[in-house]
GROMACS .gro file of C-alpha atoms in nm:
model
  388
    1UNK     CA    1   0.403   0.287  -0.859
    2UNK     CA    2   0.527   0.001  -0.589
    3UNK     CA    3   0.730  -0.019  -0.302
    4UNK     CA    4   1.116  -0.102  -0.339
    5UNK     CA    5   1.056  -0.375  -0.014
    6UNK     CA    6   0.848  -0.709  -0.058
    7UNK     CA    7   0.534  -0.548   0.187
    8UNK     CA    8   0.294  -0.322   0.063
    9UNK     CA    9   0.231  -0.011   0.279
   10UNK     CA   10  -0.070   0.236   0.341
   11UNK     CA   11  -0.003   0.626   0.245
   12UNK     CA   12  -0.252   0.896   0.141
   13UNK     CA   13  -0.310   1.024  -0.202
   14UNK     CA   14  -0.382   1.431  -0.197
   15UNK     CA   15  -0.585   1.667  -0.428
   16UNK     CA   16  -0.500   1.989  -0.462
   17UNK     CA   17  -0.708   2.254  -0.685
   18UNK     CA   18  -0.475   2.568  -0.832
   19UNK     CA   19  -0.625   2.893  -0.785
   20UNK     CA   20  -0.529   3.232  -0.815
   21UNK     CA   21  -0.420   3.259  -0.423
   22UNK     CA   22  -0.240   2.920  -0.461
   23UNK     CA   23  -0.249   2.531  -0.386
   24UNK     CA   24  -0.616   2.429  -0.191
   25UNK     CA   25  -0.639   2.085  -0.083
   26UNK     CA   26  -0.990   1.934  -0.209
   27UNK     CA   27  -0.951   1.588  -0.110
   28UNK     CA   28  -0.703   1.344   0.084
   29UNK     CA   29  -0.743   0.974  -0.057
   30UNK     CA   30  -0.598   0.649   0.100
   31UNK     CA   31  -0.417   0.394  -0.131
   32UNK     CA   32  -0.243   0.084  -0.084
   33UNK     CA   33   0.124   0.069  -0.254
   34UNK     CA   34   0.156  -0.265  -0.405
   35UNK     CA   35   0.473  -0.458  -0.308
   36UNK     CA   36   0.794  -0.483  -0.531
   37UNK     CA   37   0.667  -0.828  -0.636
   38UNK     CA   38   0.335  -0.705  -0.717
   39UNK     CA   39   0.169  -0.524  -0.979
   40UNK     CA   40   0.328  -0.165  -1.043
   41UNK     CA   41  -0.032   0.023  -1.006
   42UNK     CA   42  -0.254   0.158  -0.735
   43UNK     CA   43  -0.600   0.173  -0.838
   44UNK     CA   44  -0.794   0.405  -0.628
   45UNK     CA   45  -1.180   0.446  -0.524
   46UNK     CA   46  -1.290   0.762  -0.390
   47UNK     CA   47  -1.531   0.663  -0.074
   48UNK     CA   48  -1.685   1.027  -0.136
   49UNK     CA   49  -1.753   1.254  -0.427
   50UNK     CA   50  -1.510   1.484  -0.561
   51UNK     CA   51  -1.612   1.787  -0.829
   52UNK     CA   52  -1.351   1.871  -1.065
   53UNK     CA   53  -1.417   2.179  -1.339
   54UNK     CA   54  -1.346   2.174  -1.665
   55UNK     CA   55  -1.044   2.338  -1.820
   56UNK     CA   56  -0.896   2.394  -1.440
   57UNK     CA   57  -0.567   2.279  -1.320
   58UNK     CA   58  -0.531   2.026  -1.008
   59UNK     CA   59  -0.253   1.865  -0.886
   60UNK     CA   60  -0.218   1.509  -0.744
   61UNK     CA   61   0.058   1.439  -0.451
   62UNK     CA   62   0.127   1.083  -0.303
   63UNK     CA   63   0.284   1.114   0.054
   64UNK     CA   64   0.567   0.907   0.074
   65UNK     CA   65   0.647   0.779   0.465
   66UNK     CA   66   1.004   0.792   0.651
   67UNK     CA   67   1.152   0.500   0.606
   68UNK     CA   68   0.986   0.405   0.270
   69UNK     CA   69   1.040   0.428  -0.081
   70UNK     CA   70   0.835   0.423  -0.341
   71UNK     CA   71   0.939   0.326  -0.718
   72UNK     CA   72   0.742   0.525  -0.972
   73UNK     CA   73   0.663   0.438  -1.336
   74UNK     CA   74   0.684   0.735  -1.628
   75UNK     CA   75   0.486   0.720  -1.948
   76UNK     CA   76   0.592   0.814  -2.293
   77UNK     CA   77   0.285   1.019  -2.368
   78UNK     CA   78   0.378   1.388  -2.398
   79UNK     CA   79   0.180   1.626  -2.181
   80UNK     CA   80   0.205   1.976  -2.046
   81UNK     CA   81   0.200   1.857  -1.706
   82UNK     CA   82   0.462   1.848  -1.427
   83UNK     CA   83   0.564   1.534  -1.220
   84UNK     CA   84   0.737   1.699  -0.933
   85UNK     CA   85   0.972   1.488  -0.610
   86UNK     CA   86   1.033   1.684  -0.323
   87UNK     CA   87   0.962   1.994  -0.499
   88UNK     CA   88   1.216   1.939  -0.813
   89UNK     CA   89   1.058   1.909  -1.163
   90UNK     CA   90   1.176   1.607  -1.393
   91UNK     CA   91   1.186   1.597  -1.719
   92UNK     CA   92   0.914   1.264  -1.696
   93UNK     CA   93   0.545   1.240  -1.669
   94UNK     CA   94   0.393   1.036  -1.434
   95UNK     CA   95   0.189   0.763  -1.569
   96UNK     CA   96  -0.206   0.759  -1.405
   97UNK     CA   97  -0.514   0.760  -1.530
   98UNK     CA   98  -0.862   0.922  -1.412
   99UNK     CA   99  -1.239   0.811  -1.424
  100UNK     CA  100  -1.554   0.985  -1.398
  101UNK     CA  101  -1.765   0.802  -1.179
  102UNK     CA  102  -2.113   0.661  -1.274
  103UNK     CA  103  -2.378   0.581  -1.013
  104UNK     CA  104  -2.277   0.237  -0.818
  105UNK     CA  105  -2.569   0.025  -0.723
  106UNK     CA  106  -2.352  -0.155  -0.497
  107UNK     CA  107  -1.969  -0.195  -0.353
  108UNK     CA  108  -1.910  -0.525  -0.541
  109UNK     CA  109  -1.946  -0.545  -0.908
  110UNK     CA  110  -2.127  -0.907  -0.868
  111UNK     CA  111  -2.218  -1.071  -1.184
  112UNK     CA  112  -2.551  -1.097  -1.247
  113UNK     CA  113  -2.508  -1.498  -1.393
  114UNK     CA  114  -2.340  -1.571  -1.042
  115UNK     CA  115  -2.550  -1.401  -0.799
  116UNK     CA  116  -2.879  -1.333  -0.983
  117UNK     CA  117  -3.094  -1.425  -0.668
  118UNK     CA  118  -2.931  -1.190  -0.445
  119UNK     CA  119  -2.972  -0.787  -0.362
  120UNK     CA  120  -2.678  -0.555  -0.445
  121UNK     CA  121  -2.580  -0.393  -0.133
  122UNK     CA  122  -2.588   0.004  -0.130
  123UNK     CA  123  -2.319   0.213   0.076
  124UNK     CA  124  -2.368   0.488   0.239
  125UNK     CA  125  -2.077   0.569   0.428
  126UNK     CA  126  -2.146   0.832   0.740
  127UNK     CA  127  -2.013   1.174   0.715
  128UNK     CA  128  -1.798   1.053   1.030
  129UNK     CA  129  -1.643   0.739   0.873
  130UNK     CA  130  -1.369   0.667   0.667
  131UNK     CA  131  -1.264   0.330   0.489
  132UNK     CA  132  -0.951   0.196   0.664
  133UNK     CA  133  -0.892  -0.057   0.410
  134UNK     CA  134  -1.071  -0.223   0.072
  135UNK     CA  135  -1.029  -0.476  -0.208
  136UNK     CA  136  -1.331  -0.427  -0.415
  137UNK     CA  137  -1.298  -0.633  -0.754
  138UNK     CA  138  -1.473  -0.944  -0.831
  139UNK     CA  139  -1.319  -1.181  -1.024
  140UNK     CA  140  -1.521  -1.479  -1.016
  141UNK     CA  141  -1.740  -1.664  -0.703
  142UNK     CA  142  -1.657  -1.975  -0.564
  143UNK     CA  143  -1.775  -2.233  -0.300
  144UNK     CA  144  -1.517  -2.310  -0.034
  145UNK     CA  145  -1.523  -2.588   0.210
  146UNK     CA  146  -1.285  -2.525   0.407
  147UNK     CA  147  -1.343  -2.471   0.769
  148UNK     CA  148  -1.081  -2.180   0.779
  149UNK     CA  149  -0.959  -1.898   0.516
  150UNK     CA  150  -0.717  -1.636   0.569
  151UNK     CA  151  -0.633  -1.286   0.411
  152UNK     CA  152  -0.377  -1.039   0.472
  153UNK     CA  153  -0.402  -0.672   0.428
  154UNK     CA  154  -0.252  -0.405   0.473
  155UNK     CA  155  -0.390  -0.090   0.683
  156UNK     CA  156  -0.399   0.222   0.523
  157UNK     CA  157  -0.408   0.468   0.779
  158UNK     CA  158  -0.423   0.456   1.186
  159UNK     CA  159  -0.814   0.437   1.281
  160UNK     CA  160  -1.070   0.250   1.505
  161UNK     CA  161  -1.172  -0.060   1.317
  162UNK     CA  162  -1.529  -0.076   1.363
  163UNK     CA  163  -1.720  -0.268   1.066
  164UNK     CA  164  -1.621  -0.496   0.821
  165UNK     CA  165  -1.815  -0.614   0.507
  166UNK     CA  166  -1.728  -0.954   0.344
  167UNK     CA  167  -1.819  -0.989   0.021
  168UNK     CA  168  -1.966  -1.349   0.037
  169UNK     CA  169  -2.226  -1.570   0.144
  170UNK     CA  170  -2.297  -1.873   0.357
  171UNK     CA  171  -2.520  -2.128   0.374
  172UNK     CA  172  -2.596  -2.461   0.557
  173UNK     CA  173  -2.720  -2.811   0.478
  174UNK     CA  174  -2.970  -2.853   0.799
  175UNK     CA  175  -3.232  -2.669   0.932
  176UNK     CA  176  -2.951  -2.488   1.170
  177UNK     CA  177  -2.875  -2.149   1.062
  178UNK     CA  178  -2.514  -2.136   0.925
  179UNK     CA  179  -2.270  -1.986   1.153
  180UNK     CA  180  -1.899  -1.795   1.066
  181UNK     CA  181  -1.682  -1.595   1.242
  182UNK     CA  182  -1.408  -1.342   1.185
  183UNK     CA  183  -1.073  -1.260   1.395
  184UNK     CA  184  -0.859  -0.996   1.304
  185UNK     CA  185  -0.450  -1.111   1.379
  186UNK     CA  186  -0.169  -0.868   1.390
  187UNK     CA  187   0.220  -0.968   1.242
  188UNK     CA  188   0.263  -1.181   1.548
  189UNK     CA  189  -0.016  -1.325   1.527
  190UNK     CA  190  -0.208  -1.175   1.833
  191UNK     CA  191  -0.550  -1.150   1.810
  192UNK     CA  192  -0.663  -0.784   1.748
  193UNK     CA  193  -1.036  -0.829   1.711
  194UNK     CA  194  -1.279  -1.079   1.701
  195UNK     CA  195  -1.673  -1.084   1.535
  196UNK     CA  196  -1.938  -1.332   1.456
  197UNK     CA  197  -2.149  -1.266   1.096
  198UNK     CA  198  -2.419  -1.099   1.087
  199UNK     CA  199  -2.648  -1.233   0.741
  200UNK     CA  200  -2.889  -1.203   0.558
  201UNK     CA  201  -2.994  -1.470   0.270
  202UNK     CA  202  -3.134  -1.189   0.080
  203UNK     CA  203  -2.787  -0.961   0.025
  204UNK     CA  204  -2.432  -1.026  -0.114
  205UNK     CA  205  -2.211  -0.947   0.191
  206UNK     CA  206  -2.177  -1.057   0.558
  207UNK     CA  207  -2.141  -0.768   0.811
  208UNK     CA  208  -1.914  -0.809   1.118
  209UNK     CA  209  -1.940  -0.537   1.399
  210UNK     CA  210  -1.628  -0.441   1.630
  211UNK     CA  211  -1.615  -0.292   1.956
  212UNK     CA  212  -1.293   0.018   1.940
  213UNK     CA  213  -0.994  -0.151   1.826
  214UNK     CA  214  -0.732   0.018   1.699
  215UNK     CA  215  -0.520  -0.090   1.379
  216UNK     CA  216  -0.211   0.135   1.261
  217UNK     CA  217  -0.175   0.275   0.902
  218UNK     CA  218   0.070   0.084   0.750
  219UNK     CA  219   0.085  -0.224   0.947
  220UNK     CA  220  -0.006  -0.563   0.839
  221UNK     CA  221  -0.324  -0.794   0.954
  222UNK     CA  222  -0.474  -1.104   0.856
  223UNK     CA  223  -0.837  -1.175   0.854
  224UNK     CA  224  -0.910  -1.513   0.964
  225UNK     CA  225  -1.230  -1.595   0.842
  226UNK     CA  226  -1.370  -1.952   1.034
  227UNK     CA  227  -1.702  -2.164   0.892
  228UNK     CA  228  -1.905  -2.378   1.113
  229UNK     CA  229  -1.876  -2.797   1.002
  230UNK     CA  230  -2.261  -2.756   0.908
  231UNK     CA  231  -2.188  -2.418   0.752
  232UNK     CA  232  -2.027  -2.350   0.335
  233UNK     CA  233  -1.902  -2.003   0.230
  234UNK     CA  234  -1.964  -1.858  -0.134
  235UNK     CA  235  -1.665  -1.596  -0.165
  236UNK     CA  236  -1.590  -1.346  -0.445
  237UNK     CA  237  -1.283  -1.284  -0.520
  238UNK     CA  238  -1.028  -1.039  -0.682
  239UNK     CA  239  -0.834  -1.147  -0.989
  240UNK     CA  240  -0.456  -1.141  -0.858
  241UNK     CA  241  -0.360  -1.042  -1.223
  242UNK     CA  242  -0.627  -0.693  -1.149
  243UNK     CA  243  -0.477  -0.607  -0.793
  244UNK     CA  244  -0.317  -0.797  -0.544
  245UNK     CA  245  -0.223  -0.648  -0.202
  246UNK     CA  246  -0.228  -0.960   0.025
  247UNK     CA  247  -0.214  -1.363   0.028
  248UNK     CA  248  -0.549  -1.550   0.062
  249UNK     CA  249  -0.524  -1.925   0.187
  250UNK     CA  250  -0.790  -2.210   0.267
  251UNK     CA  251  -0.664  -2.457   0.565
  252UNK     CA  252  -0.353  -2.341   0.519
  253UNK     CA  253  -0.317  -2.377   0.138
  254UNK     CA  254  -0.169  -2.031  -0.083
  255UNK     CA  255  -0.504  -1.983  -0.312
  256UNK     CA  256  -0.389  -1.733  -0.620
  257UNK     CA  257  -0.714  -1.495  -0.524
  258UNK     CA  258  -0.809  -1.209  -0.279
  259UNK     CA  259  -1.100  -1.185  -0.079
  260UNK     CA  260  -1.356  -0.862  -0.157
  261UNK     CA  261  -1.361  -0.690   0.162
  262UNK     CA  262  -1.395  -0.331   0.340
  263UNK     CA  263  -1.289  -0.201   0.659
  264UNK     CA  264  -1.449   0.089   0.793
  265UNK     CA  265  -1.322   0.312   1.097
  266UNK     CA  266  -1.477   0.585   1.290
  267UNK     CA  267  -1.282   0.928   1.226
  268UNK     CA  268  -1.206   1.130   1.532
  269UNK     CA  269  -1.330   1.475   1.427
  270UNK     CA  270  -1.009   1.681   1.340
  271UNK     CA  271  -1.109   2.104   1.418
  272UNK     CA  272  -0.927   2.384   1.326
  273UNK     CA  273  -0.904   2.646   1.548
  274UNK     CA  274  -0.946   3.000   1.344
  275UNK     CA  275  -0.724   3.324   1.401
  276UNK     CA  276  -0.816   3.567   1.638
  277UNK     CA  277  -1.096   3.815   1.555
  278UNK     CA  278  -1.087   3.572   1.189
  279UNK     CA  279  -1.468   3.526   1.047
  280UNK     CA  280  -1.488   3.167   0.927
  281UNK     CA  281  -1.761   3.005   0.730
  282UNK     CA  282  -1.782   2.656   0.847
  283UNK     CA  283  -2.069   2.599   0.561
  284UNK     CA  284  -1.857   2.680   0.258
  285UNK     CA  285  -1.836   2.335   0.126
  286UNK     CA  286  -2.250   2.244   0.159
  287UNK     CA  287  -2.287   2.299  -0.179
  288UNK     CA  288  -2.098   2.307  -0.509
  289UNK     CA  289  -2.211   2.650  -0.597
  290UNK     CA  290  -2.086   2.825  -0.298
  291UNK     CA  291  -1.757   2.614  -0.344
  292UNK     CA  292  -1.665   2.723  -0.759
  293UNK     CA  293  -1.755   3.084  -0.625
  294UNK     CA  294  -1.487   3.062  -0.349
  295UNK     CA  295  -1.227   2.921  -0.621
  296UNK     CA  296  -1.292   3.141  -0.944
  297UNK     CA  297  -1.358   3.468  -1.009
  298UNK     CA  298  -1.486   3.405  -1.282
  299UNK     CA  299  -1.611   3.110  -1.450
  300UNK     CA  300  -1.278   2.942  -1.684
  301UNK     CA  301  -1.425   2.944  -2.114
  302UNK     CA  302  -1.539   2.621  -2.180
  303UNK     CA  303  -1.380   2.563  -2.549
  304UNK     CA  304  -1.564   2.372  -2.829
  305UNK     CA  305  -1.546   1.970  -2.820
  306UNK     CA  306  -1.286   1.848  -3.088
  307UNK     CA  307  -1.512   1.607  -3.281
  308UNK     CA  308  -1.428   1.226  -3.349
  309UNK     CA  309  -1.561   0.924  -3.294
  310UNK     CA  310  -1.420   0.549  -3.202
  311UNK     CA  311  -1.594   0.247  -3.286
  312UNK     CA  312  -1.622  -0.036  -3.156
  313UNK     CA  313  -1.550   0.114  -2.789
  314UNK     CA  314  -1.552  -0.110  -2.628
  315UNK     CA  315  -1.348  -0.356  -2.869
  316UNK     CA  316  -1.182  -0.681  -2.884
  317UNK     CA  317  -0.927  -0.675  -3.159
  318UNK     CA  318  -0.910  -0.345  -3.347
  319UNK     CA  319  -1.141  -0.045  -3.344
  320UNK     CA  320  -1.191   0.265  -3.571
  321UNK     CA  321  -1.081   0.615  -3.538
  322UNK     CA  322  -1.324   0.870  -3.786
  323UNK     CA  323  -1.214   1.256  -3.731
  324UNK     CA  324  -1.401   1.544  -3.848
  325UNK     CA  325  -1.188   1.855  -3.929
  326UNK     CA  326  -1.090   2.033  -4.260
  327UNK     CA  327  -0.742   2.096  -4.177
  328UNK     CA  328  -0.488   1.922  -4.490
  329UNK     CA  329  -0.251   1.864  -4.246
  330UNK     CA  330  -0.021   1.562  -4.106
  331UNK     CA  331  -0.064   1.412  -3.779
  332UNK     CA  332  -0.032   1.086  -3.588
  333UNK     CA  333  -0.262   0.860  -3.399
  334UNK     CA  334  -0.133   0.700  -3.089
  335UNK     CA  335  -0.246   0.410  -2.864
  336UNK     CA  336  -0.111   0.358  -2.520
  337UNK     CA  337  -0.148   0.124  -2.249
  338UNK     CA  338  -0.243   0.199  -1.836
  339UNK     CA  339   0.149   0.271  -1.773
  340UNK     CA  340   0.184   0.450  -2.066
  341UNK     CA  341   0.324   0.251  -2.280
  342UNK     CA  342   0.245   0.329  -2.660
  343UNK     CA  343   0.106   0.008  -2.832
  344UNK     CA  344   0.044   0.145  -3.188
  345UNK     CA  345   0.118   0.433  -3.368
  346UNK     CA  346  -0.032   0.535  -3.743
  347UNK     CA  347   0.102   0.846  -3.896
  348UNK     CA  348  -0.133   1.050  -4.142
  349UNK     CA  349  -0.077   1.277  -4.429
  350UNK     CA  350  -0.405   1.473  -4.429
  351UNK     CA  351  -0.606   1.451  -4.176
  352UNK     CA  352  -0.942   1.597  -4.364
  353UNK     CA  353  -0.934   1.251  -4.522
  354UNK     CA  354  -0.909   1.095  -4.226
  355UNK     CA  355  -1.269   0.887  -4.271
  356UNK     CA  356  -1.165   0.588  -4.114
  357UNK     CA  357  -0.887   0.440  -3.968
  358UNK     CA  358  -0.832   0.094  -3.836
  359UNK     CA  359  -0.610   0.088  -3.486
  360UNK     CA  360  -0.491  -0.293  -3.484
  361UNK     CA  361  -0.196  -0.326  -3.269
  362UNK     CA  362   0.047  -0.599  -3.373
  363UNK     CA  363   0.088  -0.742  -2.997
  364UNK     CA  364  -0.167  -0.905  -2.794
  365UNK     CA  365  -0.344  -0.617  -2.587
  366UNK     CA  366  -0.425  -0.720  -2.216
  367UNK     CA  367  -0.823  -0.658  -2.125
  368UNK     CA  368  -0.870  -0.318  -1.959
  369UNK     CA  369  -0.838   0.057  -2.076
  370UNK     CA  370  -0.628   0.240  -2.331
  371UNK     CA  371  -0.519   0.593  -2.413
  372UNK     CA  372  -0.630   0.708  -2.743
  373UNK     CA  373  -0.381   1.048  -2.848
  374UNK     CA  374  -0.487   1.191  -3.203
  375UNK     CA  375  -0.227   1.486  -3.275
  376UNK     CA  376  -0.233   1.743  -3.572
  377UNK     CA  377  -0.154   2.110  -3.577
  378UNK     CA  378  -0.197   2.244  -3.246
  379UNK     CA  379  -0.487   2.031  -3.146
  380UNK     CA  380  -0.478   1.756  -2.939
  381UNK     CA  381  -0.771   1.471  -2.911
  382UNK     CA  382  -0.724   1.227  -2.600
  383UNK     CA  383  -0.966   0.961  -2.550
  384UNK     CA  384  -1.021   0.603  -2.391
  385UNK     CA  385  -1.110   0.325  -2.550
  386UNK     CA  386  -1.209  -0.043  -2.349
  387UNK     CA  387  -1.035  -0.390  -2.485
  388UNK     CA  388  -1.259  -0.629  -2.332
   0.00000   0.00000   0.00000
């Protein structure tokens, strides 16, 4: 999805679990919606943990703002699903994809060739805090010289700014300790907030506290990032190709990168009040347990694993497809792209003899992840496979 204007704008991203007494929300999620010049995808990182159950039904809803509009991108891969505006079914299926998260060590994915002398930094984000803003994929490091660098962002929701982590390092040429500071700017270029760093040689980030300032959810701000003379910066960046929600610059020069950053806010406790003479359980989310109770009756069948296997995963030209099954029957193996796009298709006469087959798409695939659809009878096989 994008916006249909040439600024991106913060919304919120809702989960909603189906259940027998109807629509529960499980989780709201901020996201960034890219500009109409920018890439047509919002990729999403849950700050907290989210449990989904097997074989259950959720729904995803993106809030769309008066005065906005937001441009959304089908795929062609065939589902049982429902992609739903104001209530109306369409006939098209929205194209997303979903990750299980594995443990993070830290925020930034830092390679260890670039900064092998340096900590990862681990997050723990307070119960009371939420991230107002984040750009969290390295690219590649760099040494600037500059003595000032820029970044604009986008807000995603109204909150109290009051940390920010920079994903870089600095480091001086005397025996002075190096020195940077950071002002936030709003559209007219008034100055919001302002912070010196706070380092450490030993970890990947600098850490700039604020004192209650206020940004608003959809608004625009640059970070204006200034290096002492005896003072150079190590940045890492994000790819503009992966994600691009802003414009970085160095003394005034367009740079084609991002800075990795975070903003965090401080939430103001939202309460509910319960009905009269209403019992309410304020503990029914402590643990997962208690929560599945509250949503099932009973616990949903957990059917048998459809067994295949694809090799090389990840791959960088072709990979194989091997399926077990005894069924003599056609199908079709599909391959399709983030938005959905199918990049190969293979169709099969019998798929018992289906020992090995060789997915080589004729175009050149981009690097990143890739919808594997294997389809005979009534059984269905959806996987993902890595071109790296």
């Amino acid at each position: 999805m994008k916006s249909t204007e040439a600024v991106p704008f913060g919304t919120h991203l809702n989960l909603y679990a189906i259940t027998d007494e109807g629509k529960s929300l499980i989780h709201q999620q901020q996201v960034v919606v890219p500009s109409s010049n920018q890439n047509p995808y919002a990729q999403v990182w849950l700050p907290e943990q989210v449990t989904v159950d097997h074989e259950s039904e959720y729904v995803f809803e993106v809030e769309i703002p008066d005065g906005r509009q937001i441009e959304f991108f089908h795929s062609d891969i065939e589902g049982e699903s429902n992609f739903e505006i104001n209530g109306i079914k369409t006939p098209a299926h929205l194209a997303f994809e979903m990750g299980i998260a594995k443990p993070v060590k830290s925020l930034f994915k830092i390679r260890e060739s670039v900064r092998s002398n340096v900590q990862p930094w681990e997050l723990n984000i307070p119960d009371d805090y939420a991230c107002l803003t984040m750009q969290r994929y390295l690219s590649s490091s760099a040494v600037y010289d500059g003595n000032t660098i820029t970044q604009t962002f986008t807000a995603c929701q109204d909150g109290v700014l009051d940390q920010l982590f920079l994903n870089a390092t600095i480091q001086t040429n005397n025996q002075s300790d190096p020195s940077a500071s950071l002002t936030i700017l709003n559209e007219e270029g008034q100055q919001m907030a302002q912070a010196d760093a706070i380092w450490n040689a030993n970890y990947d980030y600098l850490k700039f506290d604020f004192a209650q300032n206020l940004l608003a959810g959809g608004a625009t701000y640059t970070l204006k990032i200034d290096v002492a003379d005896n003072t150079t910066i190590t940045l890492n960046t994000v790819d503009v190709s992966q994600y691009f929600v802003g414009q970085m610059t160095i003394d005034g020069s367009s740079v084609a990168q991002n800075v990795c950053f975070m903003g965090l806010m401080q939430n103001a406790p939202v309460v509910d009040e319960p009905e009269e003479d209403m019992e309410v359980d304020h503990n029914i989310y402590d643990n997962y347990d208690q929560w599945d109770h509250e949503f099932y009756h009973e616990k949903p069948t957990y059917v048998e694993k459809l067994r295949h296997k694809v090799y090389p995963n990840p791959f960088v030209s072709e990979f194989n497809v091997k399926v077990e099954t005894e069924a003599q029957i056609p199908g079709v193996i599909t391959l399709y792209n983030f938005m959905g796009k199918k990049v190969f298709e293979r169709n099969v006469e019998d798929m018992s003899s289906v020992n090995e087959v060789a997915v080589n798409p004729t175009e050149e695939l981009t690097i990143g992840y890739y919808t594997l659809r294997i389809e005979y009878g009534d059984d269905i096989i959806l996987d993902t496979v890595v071109k790296q």
